[in-house]
mmCIF file with all atom_site columns, C-alpha atoms in Angstrom:
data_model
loop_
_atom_site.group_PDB
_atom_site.id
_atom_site.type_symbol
_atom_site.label_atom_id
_atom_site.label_alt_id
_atom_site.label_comp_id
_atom_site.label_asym_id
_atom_site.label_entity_id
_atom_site.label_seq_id
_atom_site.pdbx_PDB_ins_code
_atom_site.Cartn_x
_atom_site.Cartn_y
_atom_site.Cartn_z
_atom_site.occupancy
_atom_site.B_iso_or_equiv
_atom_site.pdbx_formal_charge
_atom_site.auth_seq_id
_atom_site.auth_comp_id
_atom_site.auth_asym_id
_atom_site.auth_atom_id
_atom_site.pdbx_PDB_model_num
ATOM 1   C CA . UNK R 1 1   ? -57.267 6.891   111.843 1.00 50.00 ? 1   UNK R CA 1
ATOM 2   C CA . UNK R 1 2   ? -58.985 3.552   112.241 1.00 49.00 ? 2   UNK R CA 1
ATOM 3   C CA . UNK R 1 3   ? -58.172 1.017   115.218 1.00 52.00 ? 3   UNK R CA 1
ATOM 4   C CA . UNK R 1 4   ? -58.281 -2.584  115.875 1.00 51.00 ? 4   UNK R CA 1
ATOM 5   C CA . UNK R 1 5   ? -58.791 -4.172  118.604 1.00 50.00 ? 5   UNK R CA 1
ATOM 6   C CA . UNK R 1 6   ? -56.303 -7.192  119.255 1.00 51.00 ? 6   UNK R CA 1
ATOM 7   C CA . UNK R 1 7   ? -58.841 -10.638 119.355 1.00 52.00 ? 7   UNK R CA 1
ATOM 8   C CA . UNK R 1 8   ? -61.856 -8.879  120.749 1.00 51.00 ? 8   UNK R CA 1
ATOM 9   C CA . UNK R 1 9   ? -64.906 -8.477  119.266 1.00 52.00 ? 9   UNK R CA 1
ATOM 10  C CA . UNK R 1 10  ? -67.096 -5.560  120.902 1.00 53.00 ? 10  UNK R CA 1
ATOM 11  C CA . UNK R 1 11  ? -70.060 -3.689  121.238 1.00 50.00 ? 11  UNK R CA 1
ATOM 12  C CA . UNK R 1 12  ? -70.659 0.138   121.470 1.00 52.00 ? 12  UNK R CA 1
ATOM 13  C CA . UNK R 1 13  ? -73.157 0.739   123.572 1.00 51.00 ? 13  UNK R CA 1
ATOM 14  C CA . UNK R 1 14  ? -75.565 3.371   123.752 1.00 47.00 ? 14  UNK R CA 1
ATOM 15  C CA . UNK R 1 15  ? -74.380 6.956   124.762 1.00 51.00 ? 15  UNK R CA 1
ATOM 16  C CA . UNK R 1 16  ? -74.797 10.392  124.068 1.00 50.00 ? 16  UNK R CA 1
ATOM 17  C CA . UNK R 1 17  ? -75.207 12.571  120.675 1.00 54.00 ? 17  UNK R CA 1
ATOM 18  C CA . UNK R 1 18  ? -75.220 11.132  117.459 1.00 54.00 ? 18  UNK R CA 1
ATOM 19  C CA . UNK R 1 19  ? -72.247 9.521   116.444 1.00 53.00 ? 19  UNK R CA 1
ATOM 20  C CA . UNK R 1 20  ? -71.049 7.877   113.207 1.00 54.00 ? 20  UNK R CA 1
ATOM 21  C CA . UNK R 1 21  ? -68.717 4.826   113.656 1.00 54.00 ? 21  UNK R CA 1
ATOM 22  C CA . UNK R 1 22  ? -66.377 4.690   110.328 1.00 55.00 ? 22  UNK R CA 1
ATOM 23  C CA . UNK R 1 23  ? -65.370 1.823   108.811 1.00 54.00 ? 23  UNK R CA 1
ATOM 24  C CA . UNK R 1 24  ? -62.095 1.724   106.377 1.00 54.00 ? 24  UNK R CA 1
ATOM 25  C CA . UNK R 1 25  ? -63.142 -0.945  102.900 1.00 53.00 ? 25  UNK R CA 1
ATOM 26  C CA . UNK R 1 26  ? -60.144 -2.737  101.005 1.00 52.00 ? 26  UNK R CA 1
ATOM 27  C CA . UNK R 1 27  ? -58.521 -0.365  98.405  1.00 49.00 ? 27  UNK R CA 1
ATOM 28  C CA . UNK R 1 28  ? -59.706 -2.999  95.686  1.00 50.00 ? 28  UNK R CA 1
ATOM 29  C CA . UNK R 1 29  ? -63.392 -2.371  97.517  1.00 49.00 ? 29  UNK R CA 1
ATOM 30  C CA . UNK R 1 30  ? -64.110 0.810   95.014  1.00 49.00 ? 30  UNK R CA 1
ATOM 31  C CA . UNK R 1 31  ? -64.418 0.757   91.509  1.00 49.00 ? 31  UNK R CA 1
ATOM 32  C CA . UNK R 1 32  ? -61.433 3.176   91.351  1.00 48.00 ? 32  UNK R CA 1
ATOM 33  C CA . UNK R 1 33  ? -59.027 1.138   93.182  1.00 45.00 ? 33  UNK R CA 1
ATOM 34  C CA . UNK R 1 34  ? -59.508 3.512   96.163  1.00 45.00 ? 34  UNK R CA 1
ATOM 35  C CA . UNK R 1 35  ? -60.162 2.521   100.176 1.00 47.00 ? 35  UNK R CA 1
ATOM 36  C CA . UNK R 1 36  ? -63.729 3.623   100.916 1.00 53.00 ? 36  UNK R CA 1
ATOM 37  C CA . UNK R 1 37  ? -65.319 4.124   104.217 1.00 59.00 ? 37  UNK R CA 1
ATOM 38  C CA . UNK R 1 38  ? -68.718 2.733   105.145 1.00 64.00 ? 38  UNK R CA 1
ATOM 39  C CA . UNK R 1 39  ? -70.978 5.085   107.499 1.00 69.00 ? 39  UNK R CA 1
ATOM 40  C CA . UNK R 1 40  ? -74.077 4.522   109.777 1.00 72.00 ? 40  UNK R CA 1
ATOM 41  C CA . UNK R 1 41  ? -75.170 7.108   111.893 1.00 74.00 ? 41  UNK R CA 1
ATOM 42  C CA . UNK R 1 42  ? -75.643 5.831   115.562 1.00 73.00 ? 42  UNK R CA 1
ATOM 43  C CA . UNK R 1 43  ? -78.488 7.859   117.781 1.00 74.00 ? 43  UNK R CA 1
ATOM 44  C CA . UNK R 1 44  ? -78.632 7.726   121.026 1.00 75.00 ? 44  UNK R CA 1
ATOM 45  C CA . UNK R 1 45  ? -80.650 4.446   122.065 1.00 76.00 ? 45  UNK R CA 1
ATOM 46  C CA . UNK R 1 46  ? -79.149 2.341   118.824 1.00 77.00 ? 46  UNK R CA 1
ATOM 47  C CA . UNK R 1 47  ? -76.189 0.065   119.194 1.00 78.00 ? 47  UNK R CA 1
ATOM 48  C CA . UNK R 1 48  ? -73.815 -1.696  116.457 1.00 78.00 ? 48  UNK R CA 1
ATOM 49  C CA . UNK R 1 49  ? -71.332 -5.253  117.026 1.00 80.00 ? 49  UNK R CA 1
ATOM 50  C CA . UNK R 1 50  ? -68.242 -6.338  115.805 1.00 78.00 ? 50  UNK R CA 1
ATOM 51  C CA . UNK R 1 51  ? -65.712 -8.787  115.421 1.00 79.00 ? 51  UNK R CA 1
ATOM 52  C CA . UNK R 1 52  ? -62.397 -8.941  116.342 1.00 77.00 ? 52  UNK R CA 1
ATOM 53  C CA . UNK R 1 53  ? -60.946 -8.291  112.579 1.00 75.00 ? 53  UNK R CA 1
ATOM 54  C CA . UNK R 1 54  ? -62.850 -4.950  112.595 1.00 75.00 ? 54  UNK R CA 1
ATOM 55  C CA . UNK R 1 55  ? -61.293 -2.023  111.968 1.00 78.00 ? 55  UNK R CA 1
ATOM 56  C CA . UNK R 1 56  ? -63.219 1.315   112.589 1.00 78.00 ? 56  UNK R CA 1
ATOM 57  C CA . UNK R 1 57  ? -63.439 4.896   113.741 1.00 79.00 ? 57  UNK R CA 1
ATOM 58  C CA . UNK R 1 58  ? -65.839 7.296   115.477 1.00 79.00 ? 58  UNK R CA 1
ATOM 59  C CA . UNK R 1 59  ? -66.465 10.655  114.743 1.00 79.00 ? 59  UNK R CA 1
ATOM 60  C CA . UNK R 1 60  ? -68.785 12.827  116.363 1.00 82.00 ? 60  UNK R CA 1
ATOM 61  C CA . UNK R 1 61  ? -71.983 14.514  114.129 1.00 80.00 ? 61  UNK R CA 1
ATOM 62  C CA . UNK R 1 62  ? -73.199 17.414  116.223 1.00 82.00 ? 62  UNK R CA 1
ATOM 63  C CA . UNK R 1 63  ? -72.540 20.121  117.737 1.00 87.00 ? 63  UNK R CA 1
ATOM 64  C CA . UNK R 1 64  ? -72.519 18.781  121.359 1.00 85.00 ? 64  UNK R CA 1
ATOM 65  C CA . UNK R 1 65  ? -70.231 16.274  122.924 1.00 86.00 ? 65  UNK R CA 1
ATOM 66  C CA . UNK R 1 66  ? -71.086 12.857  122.355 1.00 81.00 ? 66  UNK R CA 1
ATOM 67  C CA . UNK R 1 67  ? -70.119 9.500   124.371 1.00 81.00 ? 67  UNK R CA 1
ATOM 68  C CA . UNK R 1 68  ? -69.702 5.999   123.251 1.00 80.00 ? 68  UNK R CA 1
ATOM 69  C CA . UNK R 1 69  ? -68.877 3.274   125.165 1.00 81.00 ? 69  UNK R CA 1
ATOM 70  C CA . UNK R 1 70  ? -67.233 0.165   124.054 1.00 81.00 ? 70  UNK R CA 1
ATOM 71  C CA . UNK R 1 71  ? -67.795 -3.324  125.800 1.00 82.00 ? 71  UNK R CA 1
ATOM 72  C CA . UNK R 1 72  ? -65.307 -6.053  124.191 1.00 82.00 ? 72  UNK R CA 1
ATOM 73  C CA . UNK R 1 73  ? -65.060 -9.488  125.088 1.00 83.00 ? 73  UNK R CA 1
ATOM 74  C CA . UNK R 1 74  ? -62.535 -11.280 125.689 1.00 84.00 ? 74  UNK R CA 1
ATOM 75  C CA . UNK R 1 75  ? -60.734 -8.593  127.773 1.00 83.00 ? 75  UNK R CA 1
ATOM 76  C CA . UNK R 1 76  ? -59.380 -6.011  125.529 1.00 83.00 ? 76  UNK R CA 1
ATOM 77  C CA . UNK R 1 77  ? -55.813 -6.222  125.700 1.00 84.00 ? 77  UNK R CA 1
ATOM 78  C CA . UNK R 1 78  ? -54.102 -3.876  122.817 1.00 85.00 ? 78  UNK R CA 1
ATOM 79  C CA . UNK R 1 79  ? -55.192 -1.645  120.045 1.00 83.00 ? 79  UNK R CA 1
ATOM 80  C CA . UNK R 1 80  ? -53.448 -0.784  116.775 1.00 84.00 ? 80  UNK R CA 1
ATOM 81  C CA . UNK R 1 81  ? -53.840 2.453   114.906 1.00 83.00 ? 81  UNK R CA 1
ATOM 82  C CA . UNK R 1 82  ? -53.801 2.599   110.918 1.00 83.00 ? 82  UNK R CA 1
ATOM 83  C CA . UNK R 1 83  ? -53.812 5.453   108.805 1.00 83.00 ? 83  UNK R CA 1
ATOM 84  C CA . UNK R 1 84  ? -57.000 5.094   106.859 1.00 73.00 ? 84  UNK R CA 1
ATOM 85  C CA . UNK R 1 85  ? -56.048 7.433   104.002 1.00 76.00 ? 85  UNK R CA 1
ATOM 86  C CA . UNK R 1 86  ? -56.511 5.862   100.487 1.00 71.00 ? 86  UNK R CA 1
ATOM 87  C CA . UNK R 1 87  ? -52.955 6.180   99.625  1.00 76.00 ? 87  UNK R CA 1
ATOM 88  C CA . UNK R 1 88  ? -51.649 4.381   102.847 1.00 74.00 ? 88  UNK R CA 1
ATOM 89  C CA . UNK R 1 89  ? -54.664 1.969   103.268 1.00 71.00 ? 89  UNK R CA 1
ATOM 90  C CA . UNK R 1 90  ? -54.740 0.555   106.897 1.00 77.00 ? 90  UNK R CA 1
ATOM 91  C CA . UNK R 1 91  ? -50.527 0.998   107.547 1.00 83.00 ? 91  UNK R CA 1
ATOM 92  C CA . UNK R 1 92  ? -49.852 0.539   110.733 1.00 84.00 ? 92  UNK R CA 1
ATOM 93  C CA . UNK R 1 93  ? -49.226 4.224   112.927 1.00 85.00 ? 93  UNK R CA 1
ATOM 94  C CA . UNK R 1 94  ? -48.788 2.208   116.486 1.00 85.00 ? 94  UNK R CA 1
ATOM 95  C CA . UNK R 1 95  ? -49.667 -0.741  118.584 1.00 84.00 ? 95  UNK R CA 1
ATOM 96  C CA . UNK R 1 96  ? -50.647 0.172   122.584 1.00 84.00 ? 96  UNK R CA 1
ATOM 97  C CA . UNK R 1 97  ? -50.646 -2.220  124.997 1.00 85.00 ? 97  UNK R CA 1
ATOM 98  C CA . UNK R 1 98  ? -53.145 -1.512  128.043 1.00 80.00 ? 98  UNK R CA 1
ATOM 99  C CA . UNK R 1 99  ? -51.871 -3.264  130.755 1.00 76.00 ? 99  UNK R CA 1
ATOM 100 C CA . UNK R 1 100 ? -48.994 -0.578  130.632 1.00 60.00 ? 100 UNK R CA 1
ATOM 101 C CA . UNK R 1 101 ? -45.944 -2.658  128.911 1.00 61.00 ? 101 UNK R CA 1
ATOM 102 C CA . UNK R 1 102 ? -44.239 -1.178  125.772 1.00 54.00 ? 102 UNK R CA 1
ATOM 103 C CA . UNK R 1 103 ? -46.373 0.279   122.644 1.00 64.00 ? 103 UNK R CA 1
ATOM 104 C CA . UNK R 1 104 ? -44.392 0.545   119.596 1.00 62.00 ? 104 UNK R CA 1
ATOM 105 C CA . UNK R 1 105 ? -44.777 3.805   116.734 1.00 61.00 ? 105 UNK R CA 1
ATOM 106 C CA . UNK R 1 106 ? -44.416 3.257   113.371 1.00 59.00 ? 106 UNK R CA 1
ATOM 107 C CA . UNK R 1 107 ? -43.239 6.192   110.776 1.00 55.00 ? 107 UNK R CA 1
#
């Protein structure tokens, strides 16, 4: 499941393990009509940015736990969730609000 994050763009920042943030590609991106995802490992030390129209995931490589912290700017407000499978390219699962006031859930 990918997420984006309302208008802000952000920054993970250095943490621990080795983690791969994932990032969904328009069905029409693939030579088979198919969404693809593109991958960069991040090691601990290395950083990545994005804007606010970025949609992405993070999955963890190893064995061990691994941490990533995000920095966005502006203040993050909300997040939406899509499902990221090639069939249902970047529908919308749910919208959450952080500042506690009503998400919504989409079938």
């Amino acid at each position: 499941m990918g997420a984006a994050h309302s208008r802000a763009g952000g920054r993970p920042e250095p943490g621990a393990g080795q983690r791969r943030p994932r990032r969904p590609r328009p069905p029409d991106a693939g030579t088979d009509g198919r969404a693809r995802r593109q991958r960069r490992p991040l090691t601990d030390g290395r950083h990545a940015t994005f804007g606010a129209d970025h949609v992405h995931d993070v999955v963890n490589l190893g064995d061990e736990p691994a941490l990533s912290i995000h920095v966005y700017a502006p203040r993050l407000v909300s997040m939406t969730f899509y499902d990221d499978r090639p069939a249902c390219f970047l529908d919308v699962v749910r919208h959450e609000t952080l500042d506690g006031t009503a998400s919504s859930a989409h079938p």
